[in-house]
PDB file of N, CA and C in Angstrom:
ATOM      1  N   MET A  13     -19.734   6.471   1.184  1.00 30.00           N
ATOM      2  CA  MET A  13     -18.347   6.791   0.951  1.00 30.00           C
ATOM      3  C   MET A  13     -17.480   5.800   1.721  1.00 30.00           C
ATOM      4  N   LEU A  14     -16.471   5.273   1.070  1.00 33.00           N
ATOM      5  CA  LEU A  14     -15.585   4.288   1.661  1.00 33.00           C
ATOM      6  C   LEU A  14     -14.689   4.943   2.705  1.00 33.00           C
ATOM      7  N   THR A  15     -14.634   4.343   3.897  1.00 34.00           N
ATOM      8  CA  THR A  15     -13.800   4.900   4.951  1.00 34.00           C
ATOM      9  C   THR A  15     -12.665   3.975   5.354  1.00 34.00           C
ATOM     10  N   GLU A  16     -12.640   2.785   4.807  1.00 39.00           N
ATOM     11  CA  GLU A  16     -11.538   1.873   5.075  1.00 39.00           C
ATOM     12  C   GLU A  16     -11.256   1.066   3.823  1.00 39.00           C
ATOM     13  N   PRO A  17     -10.060   0.494   3.710  1.00 42.00           N
ATOM     14  CA  PRO A  17      -9.730  -0.232   2.493  1.00 42.00           C
ATOM     15  C   PRO A  17     -10.586  -1.479   2.356  1.00 42.00           C
ATOM     16  N   PRO A  18     -10.824  -1.908   1.123  1.00 43.00           N
ATOM     17  CA  PRO A  18     -11.590  -3.138   0.918  1.00 43.00           C
ATOM     18  C   PRO A  18     -10.826  -4.340   1.433  1.00 43.00           C
ATOM     19  N   ALA A  19     -11.566  -5.365   1.821  1.00 43.00           N
ATOM     20  CA  ALA A  19     -10.939  -6.585   2.322  1.00 43.00           C
ATOM     21  C   ALA A  19     -10.227  -7.295   1.180  1.00 43.00           C
ATOM     22  N   ALA A  20      -9.177  -7.999   1.521  1.00 40.00           N
ATOM     23  CA  ALA A  20      -8.465  -8.785   0.521  1.00 40.00           C
ATOM     24  C   ALA A  20      -9.321  -9.986   0.143  1.00 40.00           C
ATOM     25  N   PRO A  21      -9.465 -10.259  -1.153  1.00 38.00           N
ATOM     26  CA  PRO A  21     -10.249 -11.414  -1.570  1.00 38.00           C
ATOM     27  C   PRO A  21      -9.664 -12.700  -1.020  1.00 38.00           C
ATOM     28  N   HIS A  22     -10.488 -13.517  -0.426  1.00 37.00           N
ATOM     29  CA  HIS A  22     -10.101 -14.790   0.166  1.00 37.00           C
ATOM     30  C   HIS A  22      -8.990 -14.644   1.197  1.00 37.00           C
ATOM     31  N   GLY A  23      -8.763 -13.420   1.698  1.00 37.00           N
ATOM     32  CA  GLY A  23      -7.786 -13.207   2.741  1.00 37.00           C
ATOM     33  C   GLY A  23      -6.347 -13.416   2.329  1.00 37.00           C
ATOM     34  N   GLN A  24      -6.042 -13.405   1.033  1.00 40.00           N
ATOM     35  CA  GLN A  24      -4.681 -13.687   0.618  1.00 40.00           C
ATOM     36  C   GLN A  24      -3.997 -12.546  -0.122  1.00 40.00           C
ATOM     37  N   THR A  25      -4.598 -12.043  -1.166  1.00 44.00           N
ATOM     38  CA  THR A  25      -3.960 -11.033  -1.988  1.00 44.00           C
ATOM     39  C   THR A  25      -4.887  -9.857  -2.179  1.00 44.00           C
ATOM     40  N   TYR A  26      -4.392  -8.655  -1.963  1.00 47.00           N
ATOM     41  CA  TYR A  26      -5.182  -7.467  -2.242  1.00 47.00           C
ATOM     42  C   TYR A  26      -5.113  -7.220  -3.740  1.00 47.00           C
ATOM     43  N   ASP A  27      -6.259  -7.182  -4.392  1.00 50.00           N
ATOM     44  CA  ASP A  27      -6.301  -7.048  -5.837  1.00 50.00           C
ATOM     45  C   ASP A  27      -6.588  -5.632  -6.294  1.00 50.00           C
ATOM     46  N   GLY A  28      -6.315  -4.590  -5.446  1.00 54.00           N
ATOM     47  CA  GLY A  28      -6.464  -3.184  -5.803  1.00 54.00           C
ATOM     48  C   GLY A  28      -7.026  -2.962  -7.190  1.00 54.00           C
ATOM     49  N   PRO A  29      -7.024  -1.814  -7.709  1.00 52.00           N
ATOM     50  CA  PRO A  29      -6.404  -0.649  -7.099  1.00 52.00           C
ATOM     51  C   PRO A  29      -7.234  -0.082  -5.952  1.00 52.00           C
ATOM     52  N   ALA A  30      -6.619   0.825  -5.228  1.00 53.00           N
ATOM     53  CA  ALA A  30      -7.335   1.496  -4.153  1.00 53.00           C
ATOM     54  C   ALA A  30      -8.476   2.293  -4.758  1.00 53.00           C
ATOM     55  N   PRO A  31      -9.597   2.399  -4.045  1.00 50.00           N
ATOM     56  CA  PRO A  31     -10.722   3.161  -4.574  1.00 50.00           C
ATOM     57  C   PRO A  31     -10.359   4.628  -4.762  1.00 50.00           C
ATOM     58  N   ARG A  32     -10.940   5.259  -5.748  1.00 50.00           N
ATOM     59  CA  ARG A  32     -10.692   6.681  -6.021  1.00 50.00           C
ATOM     60  C   ARG A  32     -11.948   7.460  -5.757  1.00 50.00           C
ATOM     61  N   PRO A  33     -11.924   8.596  -5.130  1.00 46.00           N
ATOM     62  CA  PRO A  33     -10.728   9.120  -4.478  1.00 46.00           C
ATOM     63  C   PRO A  33     -10.490   8.424  -3.147  1.00 46.00           C
ATOM     64  N   LEU A  34      -9.248   8.277  -2.788  1.00 53.00           N
ATOM     65  CA  LEU A  34      -8.889   7.681  -1.516  1.00 53.00           C
ATOM     66  C   LEU A  34      -9.264   8.678  -0.432  1.00 53.00           C
ATOM     67  N   THR A  35     -10.164   8.291   0.460  1.00 56.00           N
ATOM     68  CA  THR A  35     -10.707   9.240   1.432  1.00 56.00           C
ATOM     69  C   THR A  35     -10.172   9.036   2.837  1.00 56.00           C
ATOM     70  N   TYR A  36      -9.235   8.143   3.018  1.00 67.00           N
ATOM     71  CA  TYR A  36      -8.681   7.886   4.338  1.00 67.00           C
ATOM     72  C   TYR A  36      -7.188   8.144   4.324  1.00 67.00           C
ATOM     73  N   GLY A  37      -6.647   8.534   5.467  1.00 82.00           N
ATOM     74  CA  GLY A  37      -5.235   8.851   5.549  1.00 82.00           C
ATOM     75  C   GLY A  37      -4.379   7.711   6.050  1.00 82.00           C
ATOM     76  N   ALA A  38      -5.006   6.760   6.760  1.00 84.00           N
ATOM     77  CA  ALA A  38      -4.269   5.637   7.319  1.00 84.00           C
ATOM     78  C   ALA A  38      -4.884   4.337   6.823  1.00 84.00           C
ATOM     79  N   VAL A  39      -4.028   3.389   6.442  1.00 84.00           N
ATOM     80  CA  VAL A  39      -4.489   2.098   5.958  1.00 84.00           C
ATOM     81  C   VAL A  39      -3.765   1.004   6.733  1.00 84.00           C
ATOM     82  N   ALA A  40      -4.540   0.051   7.253  1.00 84.00           N
ATOM     83  CA  ALA A  40      -3.994  -1.156   7.862  1.00 84.00           C
ATOM     84  C   ALA A  40      -4.470  -2.314   7.008  1.00 84.00           C
ATOM     85  N   LEU A  41      -3.557  -2.962   6.313  1.00 86.00           N
ATOM     86  CA  LEU A  41      -3.920  -4.069   5.437  1.00 86.00           C
ATOM     87  C   LEU A  41      -4.205  -5.316   6.270  1.00 86.00           C
ATOM     88  N   PRO A  42      -5.074  -6.201   5.785  1.00 87.00           N
ATOM     89  CA  PRO A  42      -5.488  -7.385   6.547  1.00 87.00           C
ATOM     90  C   PRO A  42      -4.315  -8.254   6.994  1.00 87.00           C
ATOM     91  N   ALA A  43      -4.455  -8.847   8.165  1.00 89.00           N
ATOM     92  CA  ALA A  43      -3.387  -9.645   8.773  1.00 89.00           C
ATOM     93  C   ALA A  43      -2.992 -10.852   7.937  1.00 89.00           C
ATOM     94  N   SER A  44      -3.891 -11.382   7.119  1.00 89.00           N
ATOM     95  CA  SER A  44      -3.594 -12.578   6.329  1.00 89.00           C
ATOM     96  C   SER A  44      -3.016 -12.265   4.944  1.00 89.00           C
ATOM     97  N   LEU A  45      -2.842 -11.011   4.641  1.00 91.00           N
ATOM     98  CA  LEU A  45      -2.377 -10.592   3.319  1.00 91.00           C
ATOM     99  C   LEU A  45      -0.938 -11.040   3.061  1.00 91.00           C
ATOM    100  N   THR A  46      -0.682 -11.603   1.871  1.00 93.00           N
ATOM    101  CA  THR A  46       0.673 -12.039   1.530  1.00 93.00           C
ATOM    102  C   THR A  46       1.283 -11.215   0.403  1.00 93.00           C
ATOM    103  N   SER A  47       0.451 -10.526  -0.389  1.00 93.00           N
ATOM    104  CA  SER A  47       0.965  -9.816  -1.552  1.00 93.00           C
ATOM    105  C   SER A  47       0.137  -8.569  -1.842  1.00 93.00           C
ATOM    106  N   VAL A  48       0.835  -7.486  -2.191  1.00 93.00           N
ATOM    107  CA  VAL A  48       0.183  -6.278  -2.691  1.00 93.00           C
ATOM    108  C   VAL A  48       0.617  -6.155  -4.147  1.00 93.00           C
ATOM    109  N   PRO A  49      -0.327  -6.191  -5.107  1.00 92.00           N
ATOM    110  CA  PRO A  49       0.034  -6.247  -6.511  1.00 92.00           C
ATOM    111  C   PRO A  49       0.535  -4.926  -7.085  1.00 92.00           C
ATOM    112  N   THR A  50       1.050  -4.998  -8.273  1.00 93.00           N
ATOM    113  CA  THR A  50       1.544  -3.849  -9.011  1.00 93.00           C
ATOM    114  C   THR A  50       0.505  -2.733  -9.052  1.00 93.00           C
ATOM    115  N   GLY A  51       0.922  -1.533  -8.646  1.00 92.00           N
ATOM    116  CA  GLY A  51       0.082  -0.343  -8.749  1.00 92.00           C
ATOM    117  C   GLY A  51      -1.134  -0.301  -7.859  1.00 92.00           C
ATOM    118  N   ALA A  52      -1.214  -1.138  -6.843  1.00 90.00           N
ATOM    119  CA  ALA A  52      -2.416  -1.232  -6.013  1.00 90.00           C
ATOM    120  C   ALA A  52      -2.847   0.106  -5.414  1.00 90.00           C
ATOM    121  N   PHE A  53      -1.909   0.901  -4.950  1.00 90.00           N
ATOM    122  CA  PHE A  53      -2.231   2.192  -4.343  1.00 90.00           C
ATOM    123  C   PHE A  53      -1.580   3.338  -5.117  1.00 90.00           C
ATOM    124  N   LEU A  54      -1.327   3.130  -6.382  1.00 91.00           N
ATOM    125  CA  LEU A  54      -0.676   4.109  -7.245  1.00 91.00           C
ATOM    126  C   LEU A  54      -1.355   5.467  -7.153  1.00 91.00           C
ATOM    127  N   GLN A  55      -0.578   6.487  -6.811  1.00 91.00           N
ATOM    128  CA  GLN A  55      -1.015   7.884  -6.732  1.00 91.00           C
ATOM    129  C   GLN A  55      -2.188   8.111  -5.789  1.00 91.00           C
ATOM    130  N   SER A  56      -2.212   7.359  -4.701  1.00 88.00           N
ATOM    131  CA  SER A  56      -3.205   7.591  -3.646  1.00 88.00           C
ATOM    132  C   SER A  56      -2.670   8.724  -2.783  1.00 88.00           C
ATOM    133  N   ASP A  57      -2.880   9.945  -3.245  1.00 86.00           N
ATOM    134  CA  ASP A  57      -2.194  11.099  -2.663  1.00 86.00           C
ATOM    135  C   ASP A  57      -2.674  11.501  -1.275  1.00 86.00           C
ATOM    136  N   ARG A  58      -3.700  10.873  -0.738  1.00 87.00           N
ATOM    137  CA  ARG A  58      -4.153  11.170   0.629  1.00 87.00           C
ATOM    138  C   ARG A  58      -3.645  10.153   1.646  1.00 87.00           C
ATOM    139  N   LEU A  59      -3.030   9.090   1.160  1.00 89.00           N
ATOM    140  CA  LEU A  59      -2.511   8.052   2.050  1.00 89.00           C
ATOM    141  C   LEU A  59      -1.327   8.610   2.842  1.00 89.00           C
ATOM    142  N   GLN A  60      -1.435   8.591   4.181  1.00 90.00           N
ATOM    143  CA  GLN A  60      -0.402   9.162   5.045  1.00 90.00           C
ATOM    144  C   GLN A  60       0.355   8.112   5.847  1.00 90.00           C
ATOM    145  N   SER A  61      -0.337   7.057   6.244  1.00 89.00           N
ATOM    146  CA  SER A  61       0.259   6.051   7.110  1.00 89.00           C
ATOM    147  C   SER A  61      -0.178   4.669   6.639  1.00 89.00           C
ATOM    148  N   LEU A  62       0.743   3.724   6.682  1.00 88.00           N
ATOM    149  CA  LEU A  62       0.485   2.393   6.163  1.00 88.00           C
ATOM    150  C   LEU A  62       0.992   1.346   7.134  1.00 88.00           C
ATOM    151  N   THR A  63       0.118   0.409   7.506  1.00 88.00           N
ATOM    152  CA  THR A  63       0.515  -0.710   8.346  1.00 88.00           C
ATOM    153  C   THR A  63       0.471  -1.968   7.499  1.00 88.00           C
ATOM    154  N   LEU A  64       1.626  -2.580   7.306  1.00 91.00           N
ATOM    155  CA  LEU A  64       1.733  -3.809   6.526  1.00 91.00           C
ATOM    156  C   LEU A  64       1.745  -4.995   7.478  1.00 91.00           C
ATOM    157  N   PRO A  65       1.002  -6.068   7.160  1.00 93.00           N
ATOM    158  CA  PRO A  65       0.922  -7.215   8.074  1.00 93.00           C
ATOM    159  C   PRO A  65       2.195  -8.054   8.087  1.00 93.00           C
ATOM    160  N   ALA A  66       2.389  -8.781   9.158  1.00 95.00           N
ATOM    161  CA  ALA A  66       3.561  -9.648   9.309  1.00 95.00           C
ATOM    162  C   ALA A  66       3.575 -10.776   8.288  1.00 95.00           C
ATOM    163  N   SER A  67       2.436 -11.083   7.683  1.00 94.00           N
ATOM    164  CA  SER A  67       2.345 -12.159   6.692  1.00 94.00           C
ATOM    165  C   SER A  67       2.793 -11.735   5.290  1.00 94.00           C
ATOM    166  N   LEU A  68       3.032 -10.458   5.074  1.00 95.00           N
ATOM    167  CA  LEU A  68       3.337  -9.942   3.741  1.00 95.00           C
ATOM    168  C   LEU A  68       4.709 -10.410   3.251  1.00 95.00           C
ATOM    169  N   THR A  69       4.747 -10.967   2.031  1.00 95.00           N
ATOM    170  CA  THR A  69       6.005 -11.424   1.449  1.00 95.00           C
ATOM    171  C   THR A  69       6.386 -10.648   0.189  1.00 95.00           C
ATOM    172  N   THR A  70       5.402 -10.031  -0.490  1.00 95.00           N
ATOM    173  CA  THR A  70       5.668  -9.392  -1.774  1.00 95.00           C
ATOM    174  C   THR A  70       4.951  -8.057  -1.915  1.00 95.00           C
ATOM    175  N   LEU A  71       5.717  -7.032  -2.321  1.00 95.00           N
ATOM    176  CA  LEU A  71       5.148  -5.741  -2.719  1.00 95.00           C
ATOM    177  C   LEU A  71       5.403  -5.608  -4.208  1.00 95.00           C
ATOM    178  N   GLY A  72       4.343  -5.470  -4.987  1.00 95.00           N
ATOM    179  CA  GLY A  72       4.484  -5.367  -6.428  1.00 95.00           C
ATOM    180  C   GLY A  72       5.108  -4.051  -6.864  1.00 95.00           C
ATOM    181  N   ALA A  73       5.567  -4.018  -8.100  1.00 96.00           N
ATOM    182  CA  ALA A  73       6.134  -2.802  -8.681  1.00 96.00           C
ATOM    183  C   ALA A  73       5.108  -1.676  -8.614  1.00 96.00           C
ATOM    184  N   ARG A  74       5.576  -0.495  -8.292  1.00 95.00           N
ATOM    185  CA  ARG A  74       4.752   0.719  -8.259  1.00 95.00           C
ATOM    186  C   ARG A  74       3.568   0.626  -7.290  1.00 95.00           C
ATOM    187  N   ALA A  75       3.623  -0.282  -6.322  1.00 94.00           N
ATOM    188  CA  ALA A  75       2.498  -0.509  -5.408  1.00 94.00           C
ATOM    189  C   ALA A  75       2.041   0.769  -4.707  1.00 94.00           C
ATOM    190  N   PHE A  76       2.992   1.607  -4.311  1.00 94.00           N
ATOM    191  CA  PHE A  76       2.659   2.844  -3.602  1.00 94.00           C
ATOM    192  C   PHE A  76       3.259   4.068  -4.291  1.00 94.00           C
ATOM    193  N   GLU A  77       3.614   3.938  -5.530  1.00 95.00           N
ATOM    194  CA  GLU A  77       4.214   5.055  -6.266  1.00 95.00           C
ATOM    195  C   GLU A  77       3.280   6.258  -6.289  1.00 95.00           C
ATOM    196  N   GLY A  78       3.844   7.424  -6.039  1.00 94.00           N
ATOM    197  CA  GLY A  78       3.084   8.665  -6.111  1.00 94.00           C
ATOM    198  C   GLY A  78       2.221   8.945  -4.892  1.00 94.00           C
ATOM    199  N   CYS A  79       2.397   8.197  -3.825  1.00 93.00           N
ATOM    200  CA  CYS A  79       1.666   8.465  -2.576  1.00 93.00           C
ATOM    201  C   CYS A  79       2.420   9.584  -1.851  1.00 93.00           C
ATOM    202  N   VAL A  80       2.228  10.795  -2.314  1.00 94.00           N
ATOM    203  CA  VAL A  80       3.051  11.930  -1.889  1.00 94.00           C
ATOM    204  C   VAL A  80       2.885  12.300  -0.420  1.00 94.00           C
ATOM    205  N   ALA A  81       1.789  11.918   0.214  1.00 93.00           N
ATOM    206  CA  ALA A  81       1.581  12.229   1.634  1.00 93.00           C
ATOM    207  C   ALA A  81       2.037  11.100   2.556  1.00 93.00           C
ATOM    208  N   LEU A  82       2.409   9.959   1.991  1.00 93.00           N
ATOM    209  CA  LEU A  82       2.820   8.817   2.803  1.00 93.00           C
ATOM    210  C   LEU A  82       4.090   9.146   3.573  1.00 93.00           C
ATOM    211  N   ALA A  83       3.970   9.162   4.895  1.00 93.00           N
ATOM    212  CA  ALA A  83       5.093   9.557   5.738  1.00 93.00           C
ATOM    213  C   ALA A  83       5.544   8.449   6.679  1.00 93.00           C
ATOM    214  N   ASP A  84       4.722   7.409   6.838  1.00 87.00           N
ATOM    215  CA  ASP A  84       5.023   6.390   7.836  1.00 87.00           C
ATOM    216  C   ASP A  84       4.696   5.002   7.298  1.00 87.00           C
ATOM    217  N   VAL A  85       5.702   4.142   7.210  1.00 90.00           N
ATOM    218  CA  VAL A  85       5.499   2.748   6.821  1.00 90.00           C
ATOM    219  C   VAL A  85       6.583   1.900   7.470  1.00 90.00           C
ATOM    220  N   THR A  86       6.180   0.747   7.973  1.00 87.00           N
ATOM    221  CA  THR A  86       7.124  -0.204   8.551  1.00 87.00           C
ATOM    222  C   THR A  86       7.020  -1.493   7.764  1.00 87.00           C
ATOM    223  N   LEU A  87       8.140  -1.949   7.243  1.00 92.00           N
ATOM    224  CA  LEU A  87       8.164  -3.177   6.454  1.00 92.00           C
ATOM    225  C   LEU A  87       8.349  -4.373   7.377  1.00 92.00           C
ATOM    226  N   PRO A  88       7.541  -5.428   7.195  1.00 94.00           N
ATOM    227  CA  PRO A  88       7.682  -6.615   8.050  1.00 94.00           C
ATOM    228  C   PRO A  88       8.925  -7.431   7.691  1.00 94.00           C
ATOM    229  N   ASP A  89       9.422  -8.188   8.641  1.00 94.00           N
ATOM    230  CA  ASP A  89      10.592  -9.036   8.422  1.00 94.00           C
ATOM    231  C   ASP A  89      10.333 -10.110   7.370  1.00 94.00           C
ATOM    232  N   THR A  90       9.078 -10.461   7.138  1.00 94.00           N
ATOM    233  CA  THR A  90       8.714 -11.512   6.182  1.00 94.00           C
ATOM    234  C   THR A  90       8.788 -11.047   4.732  1.00 94.00           C
ATOM    235  N   LEU A  91       8.946  -9.758   4.495  1.00 95.00           N
ATOM    236  CA  LEU A  91       8.950  -9.212   3.143  1.00 95.00           C
ATOM    237  C   LEU A  91      10.197  -9.680   2.392  1.00 95.00           C
ATOM    238  N   ALA A  92       9.979 -10.478   1.332  1.00 96.00           N
ATOM    239  CA  ALA A  92      11.088 -11.052   0.571  1.00 96.00           C
ATOM    240  C   ALA A  92      11.331 -10.324  -0.745  1.00 96.00           C
ATOM    241  N   HIS A  93      10.312  -9.634  -1.269  1.00 96.00           N
ATOM    242  CA  HIS A  93      10.466  -8.980  -2.565  1.00 96.00           C
ATOM    243  C   HIS A  93       9.756  -7.626  -2.569  1.00 96.00           C
ATOM    244  N   ILE A  94      10.484  -6.593  -2.989  1.00 96.00           N
ATOM    245  CA  ILE A  94       9.907  -5.263  -3.201  1.00 96.00           C
ATOM    246  C   ILE A  94      10.097  -4.946  -4.669  1.00 96.00           C
ATOM    247  N   GLY A  95       8.988  -4.767  -5.383  1.00 96.00           N
ATOM    248  CA  GLY A  95       9.038  -4.506  -6.810  1.00 96.00           C
ATOM    249  C   GLY A  95       9.626  -3.141  -7.133  1.00 96.00           C
ATOM    250  N   LYS A  96      10.049  -3.000  -8.378  1.00 97.00           N
ATOM    251  CA  LYS A  96      10.654  -1.772  -8.883  1.00 97.00           C
ATOM    252  C   LYS A  96       9.718  -0.580  -8.655  1.00 97.00           C
ATOM    253  N   CYS A  97      10.282   0.495  -8.159  1.00 96.00           N
ATOM    254  CA  CYS A  97       9.576   1.772  -7.957  1.00 96.00           C
ATOM    255  C   CYS A  97       8.399   1.659  -6.987  1.00 96.00           C
ATOM    256  N   ALA A  98       8.429   0.701  -6.064  1.00 96.00           N
ATOM    257  CA  ALA A  98       7.309   0.488  -5.148  1.00 96.00           C
ATOM    258  C   ALA A  98       6.968   1.745  -4.339  1.00 96.00           C
ATOM    259  N   PHE A  99       7.977   2.555  -4.010  1.00 96.00           N
ATOM    260  CA  PHE A  99       7.757   3.767  -3.230  1.00 96.00           C
ATOM    261  C   PHE A  99       8.246   5.016  -3.965  1.00 96.00           C
ATOM    262  N   LYS A 100       8.320   4.968  -5.268  1.00 96.00           N
ATOM    263  CA  LYS A 100       8.788   6.100  -6.065  1.00 96.00           C
ATOM    264  C   LYS A 100       7.873   7.316  -5.864  1.00 96.00           C
ATOM    265  N   ASN A 101       8.488   8.471  -5.735  1.00 96.00           N
ATOM    266  CA  ASN A 101       7.775   9.748  -5.562  1.00 96.00           C
ATOM    267  C   ASN A 101       6.907   9.809  -4.313  1.00 96.00           C
ATOM    268  N   CYS A 102       7.306   9.075  -3.296  1.00 95.00           N
ATOM    269  CA  CYS A 102       6.659   9.196  -1.983  1.00 95.00           C
ATOM    270  C   CYS A 102       7.445  10.257  -1.235  1.00 95.00           C
ATOM    271  N   LYS A 103       7.198  11.503  -1.579  1.00 95.00           N
ATOM    272  CA  LYS A 103       8.027  12.630  -1.166  1.00 95.00           C
ATOM    273  C   LYS A 103       8.015  12.915   0.327  1.00 95.00           C
ATOM    274  N   SER A 104       6.992  12.460   1.046  1.00 95.00           N
ATOM    275  CA  SER A 104       6.929  12.695   2.492  1.00 95.00           C
ATOM    276  C   SER A 104       7.565  11.573   3.290  1.00 95.00           C
ATOM    277  N   LEU A 105       7.914  10.485   2.636  1.00 91.00           N
ATOM    278  CA  LEU A 105       8.493   9.332   3.309  1.00 91.00           C
ATOM    279  C   LEU A 105       9.943   9.627   3.663  1.00 91.00           C
ATOM    280  N   GLN A 106      10.244   9.607   4.941  1.00 84.00           N
ATOM    281  CA  GLN A 106      11.583   9.908   5.433  1.00 84.00           C
ATOM    282  C   GLN A 106      12.432   8.661   5.640  1.00 84.00           C
ATOM    283  N   ALA A 107      11.778   7.570   6.027  1.00 76.00           N
ATOM    284  CA  ALA A 107      12.509   6.329   6.290  1.00 76.00           C
ATOM    285  C   ALA A 107      11.553   5.158   6.094  1.00 76.00           C
ATOM    286  N   VAL A 108      12.130   4.011   5.780  1.00 73.00           N
ATOM    287  CA  VAL A 108      11.335   2.780   5.620  1.00 73.00           C
ATOM    288  C   VAL A 108      11.960   1.713   6.480  1.00 73.00           C
TER     289      VAL A 108
END
């Protein structure tokens, strides 16, 4: 059973989607990651906490849509683009 997210291919882009069922509550994406693609963690309803690396520049559309338990995320200063509905229906998220 998977207990941590898969490594980003070639250390650059996470090519999700997240494995189903998502069995972990906290995810720390690799430090070299620059992009999270469209729908990568779509409806990962057990995801509670997310650590995005300082190297991240792009969050794809719907990347975390439907992550209803997601309550904690900090966006890095390097983030230049957040796709449409990236955090839609993240009902536990109070602030970004």
